[in-house]
PDB file of C-alpha atoms in Angstrom:
ATOM      1  CA  GLY A   1      22.895   9.581  20.711  1.00  0.00           C
ATOM      2  CA  ILE A   2      23.837   7.890  17.419  1.00  0.00           C
ATOM      3  CA  THR A   3      25.581   4.559  17.772  1.00  0.00           C
ATOM      4  CA  GLU A   4      28.927   3.884  16.314  1.00  0.00           C
ATOM      5  CA  THR A   5      27.459   1.403  13.952  1.00  0.00           C
ATOM      6  CA  VAL A   6      24.876   4.000  12.599  1.00  0.00           C
ATOM      7  CA  GLN A   7      27.687   6.583  12.399  1.00  0.00           C
ATOM      8  CA  ARG A   8      29.708   4.231  10.193  1.00  0.00           C
ATOM      9  CA  ARG A   9      26.638   3.505   7.975  1.00  0.00           C
ATOM     10  CA  LEU A  10      25.835   7.108   7.536  1.00  0.00           C
ATOM     11  CA  ALA A  11      29.411   7.791   6.538  1.00  0.00           C
ATOM     12  CA  ARG A  12      29.212   5.094   4.046  1.00  0.00           C
ATOM     13  CA  TRP A  13      25.892   6.440   2.661  1.00  0.00           C
ATOM     14  CA  ARG A  14      27.298   9.758   1.926  1.00  0.00           C
ATOM     15  CA  THR A  15      29.008   8.237  -1.075  1.00  0.00           C
ATOM     16  CA  GLU A  16      27.008   4.929  -1.619  1.00  0.00           C
ATOM     17  CA  GLN A  17      23.417   4.305  -2.128  1.00  0.00           C
ATOM     18  CA  VAL A  18      21.867   2.208   0.649  1.00  0.00           C
ATOM     19  CA  GLN A  19      21.612  -1.366  -0.121  1.00  0.00           C
ATOM     20  CA  ARG A  20      20.179  -4.400   1.611  1.00  0.00           C
ATOM     21  CA  ALA A  21      23.674  -5.920   1.824  1.00  0.00           C
ATOM     22  CA  HIS A  22      24.732  -3.084   4.161  1.00  0.00           C
ATOM     23  CA  PHE A  23      22.512  -4.707   6.900  1.00  0.00           C
ATOM     24  CA  PRO A  24      23.228  -7.867   8.794  1.00  0.00           C
ATOM     25  CA  GLY A  25      20.600 -10.530   7.963  1.00  0.00           C
ATOM     26  CA  PHE A  26      17.786 -10.973  10.482  1.00  0.00           C
ATOM     27  CA  PRO A  27      17.478 -14.718  11.486  1.00  0.00           C
ATOM     28  CA  SER A  28      14.117 -15.111   9.772  1.00  0.00           C
ATOM     29  CA  GLY A  29      14.957 -12.570   6.982  1.00  0.00           C
ATOM     30  CA  LEU A  30      12.416 -10.023   7.958  1.00  0.00           C
ATOM     31  CA  PRO A  31      13.082  -6.880   5.891  1.00  0.00           C
ATOM     32  CA  HIS A  32      11.049  -4.717   8.140  1.00  0.00           C
ATOM     33  CA  VAL A  33      13.819  -4.911  10.668  1.00  0.00           C
ATOM     34  CA  GLU A  34      16.549  -4.300   8.109  1.00  0.00           C
ATOM     35  CA  GLU A  35      16.697  -1.606   5.526  1.00  0.00           C
ATOM     36  CA  GLN A  36      12.988  -1.055   5.324  1.00  0.00           C
ATOM     37  CA  LEU A  37      12.923   0.199   8.935  1.00  0.00           C
ATOM     38  CA  HIS A  38      16.217   2.159   8.898  1.00  0.00           C
ATOM     39  CA  ILE A  39      15.774   4.015   5.597  1.00  0.00           C
ATOM     40  CA  PRO A  40      12.474   5.775   6.290  1.00  0.00           C
ATOM     41  CA  VAL A  41      13.575   6.609  10.009  1.00  0.00           C
ATOM     42  CA  LEU A  42      16.926   7.982   9.014  1.00  0.00           C
ATOM     43  CA  ASP A  43      15.434   9.862   6.129  1.00  0.00           C
ATOM     44  CA  GLY A  44      12.715  11.381   8.344  1.00  0.00           C
ATOM     45  CA  LEU A  45      15.378  12.656  10.736  1.00  0.00           C
ATOM     46  CA  SER A  46      17.196  14.263   7.692  1.00  0.00           C
ATOM     47  CA  LEU A  47      20.176  11.797   8.346  1.00  0.00           C
ATOM     48  CA  LEU A  48      20.062  10.088   5.043  1.00  0.00           C
ATOM     49  CA  PRO A  49      21.976  11.745   2.130  1.00  0.00           C
ATOM     50  CA  ARG A  50      19.987  11.560  -1.119  1.00  0.00           C
ATOM     51  CA  GLY A  51      22.810  12.394  -3.458  1.00  0.00           C
ATOM     52  CA  PRO A  52      24.099   8.806  -4.041  1.00  0.00           C
ATOM     53  CA  SER A  53      20.542   7.470  -4.780  1.00  0.00           C
ATOM     54  CA  LYS A  54      19.873  10.360  -7.107  1.00  0.00           C
ATOM     55  CA  GLN A  55      23.166   9.776  -8.920  1.00  0.00           C
ATOM     56  CA  SER A  56      22.483   6.087  -9.165  1.00  0.00           C
ATOM     57  CA  MET A  57      19.066   6.649 -10.802  1.00  0.00           C
ATOM     58  CA  ALA A  58      20.123   9.506 -12.945  1.00  0.00           C
ATOM     59  CA  GLY A  59      21.901   7.091 -15.425  1.00  0.00           C
ATOM     60  CA  ASP A  60      19.033   4.577 -15.290  1.00  0.00           C
ATOM     61  CA  PRO A  61      15.576   5.936 -16.636  1.00  0.00           C
ATOM     62  CA  THR A  62      14.058   2.427 -16.161  1.00  0.00           C
ATOM     63  CA  LEU A  63      14.977   2.349 -12.507  1.00  0.00           C
ATOM     64  CA  ARG A  64      13.989   5.880 -12.110  1.00  0.00           C
ATOM     65  CA  ALA A  65      10.504   5.225 -13.593  1.00  0.00           C
ATOM     66  CA  GLN A  66      10.051   2.058 -11.443  1.00  0.00           C
ATOM     67  CA  ALA A  67      11.005   4.118  -8.213  1.00  0.00           C
ATOM     68  CA  ARG A  68       8.404   6.629  -9.285  1.00  0.00           C
ATOM     69  CA  ARG A  69       5.634   4.133  -9.804  1.00  0.00           C
ATOM     70  CA  THR A  70       6.519   2.396  -6.563  1.00  0.00           C
ATOM     71  CA  LEU A  71       6.391   5.741  -4.744  1.00  0.00           C
ATOM     72  CA  ASP A  72       3.105   6.675  -6.338  1.00  0.00           C
ATOM     73  CA  GLU A  73       1.516   3.352  -5.239  1.00  0.00           C
ATOM     74  CA  LEU A  74       2.887   3.301  -1.736  1.00  0.00           C
ATOM     75  CA  VAL A  75       2.440   6.908  -0.464  1.00  0.00           C
ATOM     76  CA  PRO A  76      -1.442   6.762  -0.603  1.00  0.00           C
ATOM     77  CA  GLU A  77      -1.387   3.401   1.213  1.00  0.00           C
ATOM     78  CA  PHE A  78       1.077   4.706   3.945  1.00  0.00           C
ATOM     79  CA  ARG A  79      -1.140   7.949   4.457  1.00  0.00           C
ATOM     80  CA  LYS A  80      -4.349   5.812   4.743  1.00  0.00           C
ATOM     81  CA  ALA A  81      -2.611   3.556   7.300  1.00  0.00           C
ATOM     82  CA  ALA A  82      -1.185   6.584   9.129  1.00  0.00           C
ATOM     83  CA  SER A  83      -4.667   8.190   9.220  1.00  0.00           C
ATOM     84  CA  LYS A  84      -6.102   5.187  11.076  1.00  0.00           C
ATOM     85  CA  ALA A  85      -3.111   5.002  13.653  1.00  0.00           C
ATOM     86  CA  ILE A  86      -3.361   6.533  17.074  1.00  0.00           C
ATOM     87  CA  GLY A  87      -0.853   9.267  17.853  1.00  0.00           C
ATOM     88  CA  HIS A  88       2.590   8.412  19.539  1.00  0.00           C
ATOM     89  CA  ARG A  89       1.615  10.330  22.772  1.00  0.00           C
ATOM     90  CA  ARG A  90      -1.871   8.429  23.014  1.00  0.00           C
ATOM     91  CA  PHE A  91       0.010   5.191  22.426  1.00  0.00           C
ATOM     92  CA  LEU A  92       2.546   5.739  25.085  1.00  0.00           C
ATOM     93  CA  ARG A  93      -0.251   6.646  27.538  1.00  0.00           C
ATOM     94  CA  SER A  94      -1.997   3.501  26.731  1.00  0.00           C
ATOM     95  CA  VAL A  95       0.862   1.275  27.687  1.00  0.00           C
ATOM     96  CA  GLY A  96       2.161   3.487  30.505  1.00  0.00           C
TER      97      GLY A  96
END
């Protein structure tokens, strides 16, 4: 199930855009174990409301354009990396 901490965060994110400050700092400051891990996973599970982010960017065309450029740059890189990765089932079999 979903932990109480995640439930509290999801409730908060229904009205607020996700921010790095919403996550406890990792001792070495590694962002991949903070919001950069949580956001894609929760979004992929359809648990992350998009309304607050859309509302935040609606009033800031510069931020919206920057987000679009970043997305346009990253999506091809992620697809390329994913195409080279082994599947989840295969991975589990390899470590099992």
